[in-house]
Coordinates of C-alpha atoms in Angstrom, one line a residue:
X1 CA -3.1 31.8 -1.1
X2 CA -5.4 29.0 -0.3
X3 CA -6.8 27.4 2.9
X4 CA -6.9 23.9 3.6
X5 CA -8.2 22.0 6.4
X6 CA -6.4 18.8 7.4
X7 CA -8.6 16.5 10.4
X8 CA -6.0 14.4 12.8
X9 CA -8.4 13.8 15.6
X10 CA -12.1 12.9 16.4
X11 CA -12.1 13.2 20.3
X12 CA -13.6 16.8 20.0
X13 CA -17.0 14.7 18.5
X14 CA -17.9 14.1 22.1
X15 CA -18.0 10.1 21.9
X16 CA -18.2 7.6 19.1
X17 CA -22.0 8.1 18.2
X18 CA -21.3 11.5 17.5
X19 CA -18.5 11.2 15.3
X20 CA -20.7 11.4 11.8
X21 CA -22.8 14.4 12.5
X22 CA -19.3 16.2 13.9
X23 CA -17.3 15.8 11.2
X24 CA -20.3 17.3 8.8
X25 CA -20.6 19.4 10.7
X26 CA -17.7 20.9 10.3
X27 CA -16.8 20.2 6.6
X28 CA -19.7 21.6 6.1
X29 CA -18.5 25.5 8.0
X30 CA -15.2 24.6 6.5
X31 CA -17.0 24.8 2.6
X32 CA -18.2 28.3 3.8
X33 CA -15.5 29.5 5.7
X34 CA -14.2 29.1 1.8
X35 CA -11.4 26.0 2.8
X36 CA -10.6 24.5 -0.2
X37 CA -9.5 21.2 0.6
X38 CA -10.6 18.8 3.5
X39 CA -8.1 15.7 4.5
X40 CA -8.4 13.0 7.3
X41 CA -5.1 11.1 7.7
X42 CA -4.6 7.5 6.4
X43 CA -4.3 5.9 10.0
X44 CA -6.0 3.3 12.0
X45 CA -4.2 4.3 14.9
X46 CA -4.4 7.2 16.5
X47 CA -0.4 8.1 15.9
X48 CA 0.5 7.8 19.9
X49 CA 3.0 10.2 20.2
X50 CA -0.1 13.1 20.0
X51 CA -2.5 11.0 21.5
X52 CA -3.9 7.2 23.0
X53 CA -3.4 4.8 19.8
X54 CA -7.0 4.2 21.6
X55 CA -8.6 7.6 20.3
X56 CA -11.0 7.1 17.8
X57 CA -9.5 7.0 14.3
X58 CA -11.2 6.8 11.1
X59 CA -10.5 4.7 8.0
X60 CA -9.7 7.3 5.6
X61 CA -11.4 6.7 1.7
X62 CA -14.4 5.4 3.7
X63 CA -14.7 8.9 5.1
X64 CA -14.2 11.0 2.9
X65 CA -16.8 9.6 0.7
X66 CA -18.6 10.3 3.6
X67 CA -17.8 13.8 3.3
X68 CA -18.1 14.0 -0.4
X69 CA -21.9 13.8 -0.3
X70 CA -22.3 16.5 2.6
X71 CA -20.4 19.0 0.4
X72 CA -20.4 20.6 -2.4
X73 CA -17.4 22.0 -3.4
X74 CA -15.0 21.0 -0.7
X75 CA -11.6 18.8 -1.9
X76 CA -11.2 15.6 -0.8
X77 CA -7.7 13.8 -0.2
X78 CA -5.8 11.9 2.4
X79 CA -2.6 13.6 3.9
X80 CA -1.6 11.4 3.2
X81 CA -2.0 8.1 2.1
X82 CA 0.3 5.5 2.8
X83 CA 1.5 3.3 0.3
X84 CA 2.0 -0.4 2.0
X85 CA -1.9 -0.3 2.7
X86 CA -3.4 -0.8 -0.8
X87 CA -2.6 -2.6 -3.4
X88 CA -1.8 0.2 -6.6
X89 CA -4.6 -1.1 -8.5
X90 CA -7.4 -1.1 -5.6
X91 CA -6.1 2.3 -4.8
X92 CA -6.2 4.2 -8.2
X93 CA -10.1 2.3 -8.4
X94 CA -10.5 3.8 -4.8
X95 CA -9.4 7.0 -5.9
X96 CA -11.6 7.4 -9.2
X97 CA -14.3 6.2 -7.4
X98 CA -14.4 9.3 -5.1
X99 CA -13.8 11.7 -7.8
X100 CA -16.4 10.6 -10.2
X101 CA -19.1 10.4 -7.2
X102 CA -17.1 13.5 -6.1
X103 CA -17.8 15.0 -9.5
X104 CA -14.2 15.5 -10.1
X105 CA -12.9 16.8 -6.5
X106 CA -10.7 13.5 -5.5
X107 CA -7.2 14.0 -5.2
X108 CA -4.6 11.3 -3.9
X109 CA -2.7 12.3 -1.4
X110 CA -0.1 9.7 -0.6
X111 CA 3.6 8.7 0.7
X112 CA 6.4 6.4 1.9
X113 CA 4.3 5.0 5.4
X114 CA 5.3 5.2 8.4
X115 CA 3.5 4.1 11.7
X116 CA 4.9 0.6 12.5
X117 CA 2.7 -0.5 15.5
X118 CA -0.1 -0.1 13.5
X119 CA 1.1 -2.3 10.6
X120 CA 2.5 -4.9 13.0
X121 CA -0.4 -4.4 15.2
X122 CA -3.0 -5.1 11.9
X123 CA -1.2 -7.6 10.1
X124 CA 0.2 -5.1 7.8
X125 CA 3.6 -6.4 6.0
X126 CA 6.0 -3.0 6.7
X127 CA 8.9 -3.3 4.6
X128 CA 11.7 -1.7 5.1
X129 CA 12.4 2.3 4.1
X130 CA 14.3 1.6 0.8
X131 CA 11.3 -1.0 -0.1
X132 CA 8.9 1.3 1.1
X133 CA 10.1 4.2 -1.6
X134 CA 10.5 1.9 -4.2
X135 CA 7.1 1.0 -4.0
X136 CA 5.7 4.4 -3.6
X137 CA 7.8 5.1 -7.0
X138 CA 6.0 2.2 -8.5
X139 CA 2.3 2.7 -7.4
X140 CA 2.6 6.1 -8.5
X141 CA 3.5 5.0 -11.9
X142 CA 0.5 2.6 -12.0
X143 CA -2.3 4.7 -11.1
X144 CA -0.8 7.2 -13.8
X145 CA -0.7 4.6 -16.5
X146 CA -4.1 3.6 -14.8
X147 CA -5.8 7.2 -15.3
X148 CA -4.2 6.9 -18.9
X149 CA -5.4 5.2 -22.4
X150 CA -2.9 2.8 -21.4
X151 CA -5.0 -0.5 -20.3
X152 CA -2.0 -3.2 -20.5
X153 CA 0.6 -5.0 -18.6
X154 CA 3.3 -2.9 -15.8
X155 CA 5.9 -4.7 -14.9
X156 CA 7.5 -3.6 -11.7
X157 CA 9.6 -5.1 -9.1
X158 CA 7.2 -5.1 -6.7
X159 CA 4.0 -5.2 -8.5
X160 CA 2.7 -7.0 -11.6
X161 CA -0.2 -6.2 -13.4
X162 CA -1.4 -8.0 -16.6
X163 CA -4.2 -5.2 -17.0
X164 CA -4.7 -1.4 -15.8
X165 CA -7.9 -1.0 -16.9
X166 CA -9.4 1.5 -14.8
X167 CA -13.7 1.9 -16.1
X168 CA -14.9 4.7 -15.4
X169 CA -12.2 7.3 -15.4
X170 CA -11.7 9.7 -13.2
X171 CA -13.9 13.3 -13.9
X172 CA -10.9 15.1 -12.7
X173 CA -8.7 16.3 -16.2
X174 CA -6.0 14.6 -16.8
X175 CA -6.0 12.2 -13.9
X176 CA -7.1 13.6 -10.1
X177 CA -3.8 15.3 -8.3
X178 CA -1.3 14.0 -7.0
X179 CA 0.8 14.9 -3.6
X180 CA 3.0 13.8 -2.1
X181 CA 3.7 14.2 1.6
X182 CA 7.3 14.9 3.3
X183 CA 10.3 17.0 2.9
X184 CA 13.4 13.8 2.4
X185 CA 15.4 15.7 -0.1
X186 CA 16.6 12.6 -1.8
X187 CA 14.1 10.3 -2.1
X188 CA 10.6 12.0 -1.8
X189 CA 11.4 15.9 -3.3
X190 CA 12.6 14.2 -6.3
X191 CA 9.5 12.4 -6.9
X192 CA 7.7 15.2 -6.4
X193 CA 9.6 17.0 -8.9
X194 CA 8.6 13.8 -11.5
X195 CA 5.2 12.8 -10.4
X196 CA 2.9 15.3 -8.2
X197 CA 1.1 18.4 -9.1
X198 CA 1.9 19.1 -5.2
X199 CA 4.3 18.8 -2.3
X200 CA 3.3 18.8 1.4
X201 CA 6.3 20.3 3.5
X202 CA 6.7 18.8 7.0
X203 CA 9.6 21.4 8.4
X204 CA 10.0 24.0 10.6
X205 CA 9.4 27.0 9.0
X206 CA 13.0 28.2 9.0
X207 CA 13.4 25.0 6.7
X208 CA 10.9 25.1 4.0
X209 CA 12.9 27.8 1.8
X210 CA 15.8 25.3 1.9
X211 CA 13.5 21.9 0.8
X212 CA 11.9 23.7 -2.1
X213 CA 14.8 25.1 -3.3
X214 CA 15.6 21.6 -3.0
X215 CA 12.9 20.8 -5.4
X216 CA 13.4 24.1 -7.8
X217 CA 16.7 21.9 -8.3
X218 CA 15.3 18.5 -8.5
X219 CA 12.7 20.1 -11.3
X220 CA 15.7 21.7 -13.4
X221 CA 17.4 18.2 -13.2
X222 CA 14.5 16.9 -15.3
X223 CA 13.5 20.0 -17.1
X224 CA 10.5 20.8 -15.0
X225 CA 9.0 24.1 -14.5
X226 CA 8.6 24.3 -10.5
X227 CA 6.4 27.0 -10.7
X228 CA 3.8 23.7 -11.7
X229 CA 3.4 22.5 -8.3
X230 CA 1.9 23.6 -5.5
X231 CA 3.4 23.3 -1.8
X232 CA 1.6 23.6 0.8
X233 CA 3.6 23.5 4.5
X234 CA 1.0 23.1 7.6
X235 CA -0.5 26.2 9.2
X236 CA -0.6 25.5 13.1
X237 CA 1.1 27.4 15.8
X238 CA -1.4 30.8 15.8
X239 CA -1.2 32.0 19.3
X240 CA -4.6 32.0 21.5
X241 CA -6.8 35.2 20.6
X242 CA -4.2 36.3 17.3
X243 CA -5.5 39.2 15.8
X244 CA -6.9 39.3 12.0
X245 CA -3.6 41.0 11.4
X246 CA -1.7 38.3 13.2
X247 CA -3.5 35.5 10.7
X248 CA -2.1 37.4 7.7
X249 CA 0.8 37.9 8.8
X250 CA 2.2 34.1 9.2
X251 CA 0.4 33.0 5.9
X252 CA 2.3 36.3 4.2
X253 CA 5.6 35.1 5.7
X254 CA 5.3 32.4 4.2
X255 CA 3.9 32.9 1.0
X256 CA 7.2 34.8 0.9
X257 CA 9.2 31.7 1.5
X258 CA 7.0 30.0 -2.1
X259 CA 4.0 28.5 0.0
X260 CA 1.1 28.7 -2.0
X261 CA -1.7 26.7 0.6
X262 CA -1.8 27.3 3.8
X263 CA -3.3 23.7 5.9
X264 CA -4.0 24.2 9.0
X265 CA -5.8 21.8 11.7
X266 CA -8.7 21.1 13.0
X267 CA -7.9 22.4 16.7
X268 CA -9.5 22.0 20.0
X269 CA -13.0 21.1 21.1
X270 CA -14.7 23.3 18.8
X271 CA -13.0 22.6 15.9
X272 CA -15.3 24.4 13.6
X273 CA -15.9 27.4 15.8
X274 CA -12.0 27.7 15.5
X275 CA -11.7 27.9 12.4
X276 CA -15.2 30.4 11.9
X277 CA -13.2 32.5 14.5
X278 CA -9.3 32.3 13.4
X279 CA -9.9 31.9 9.5
X280 CA -13.0 33.5 8.7
X281 CA -12.8 36.9 9.0
X282 CA -9.2 36.4 7.5
X283 CA -9.8 34.3 4.8
X284 CA -10.4 36.9 2.2
X285 CA -7.0 38.6 2.7
X286 CA -5.8 35.3 2.5
X287 CA -6.5 34.3 -0.7
X288 CA -5.6 37.7 -2.0
X289 CA -1.5 36.9 -0.9
X290 CA 0.7 35.9 -4.1
X291 CA 3.4 33.4 -3.1
X292 CA 6.7 33.6 -3.9
X293 CA 7.3 32.1 -7.8
X294 CA 9.7 29.5 -7.7

């Protein structure tokens, strides 16, 4: 199994003028622990169900570019890009730039977007759920075309591009890995099966096996091997003072369902210290765990 780190808050840094140093310190210590991928949210206000909207929030791709310059091995993505925030051609160019400058460490994490408050607050159109999913599929198609040898036009329902030119091309081959976030059974997991290299399933542990089974059925319908798709899931419910055996046992339980990557959060007021004390002694054992084949 792999371990990824998702950073969804920045109030732990101790003030706006200390966020940069705090993010750099967290990223470098996460890399040293053995974290594979560091992700940020794609939000502009803090999520108001987690903390007050006024709490600090960074623009995701700028923050990833900063982390790229502070690290050597960490993979970089948003969990996940909201499809409404950027035109698809510009998004493909943004991810490509991150990939080129980081030496091939960028991934495209993407989803249908949902936070209506920040859309309205910042004047970003917020279409219906149906339209957002239509735009998500077209965006995936456009990114894949821009990351191919086809520089020709794209004609969709919501987007029209006369040229899908992208130079330089990404360093990652055949293109930056695509992760689709969410666990909707009819639309999201179908798009995972058709377009993605990875998914992030947002569901209680008891429901993860069912979601994976739905993904497997979509893969069967499309003639795709589900084992080509990395399944990640959040792993944050770790009791204070949990032993190494406790941490490894929880990872093994998720692996037995078919989860191949654990995504933990930046926890507490000292997230780097928490990461080192919780996962540092367990990381080598976690990396030896073989997830259930799909």
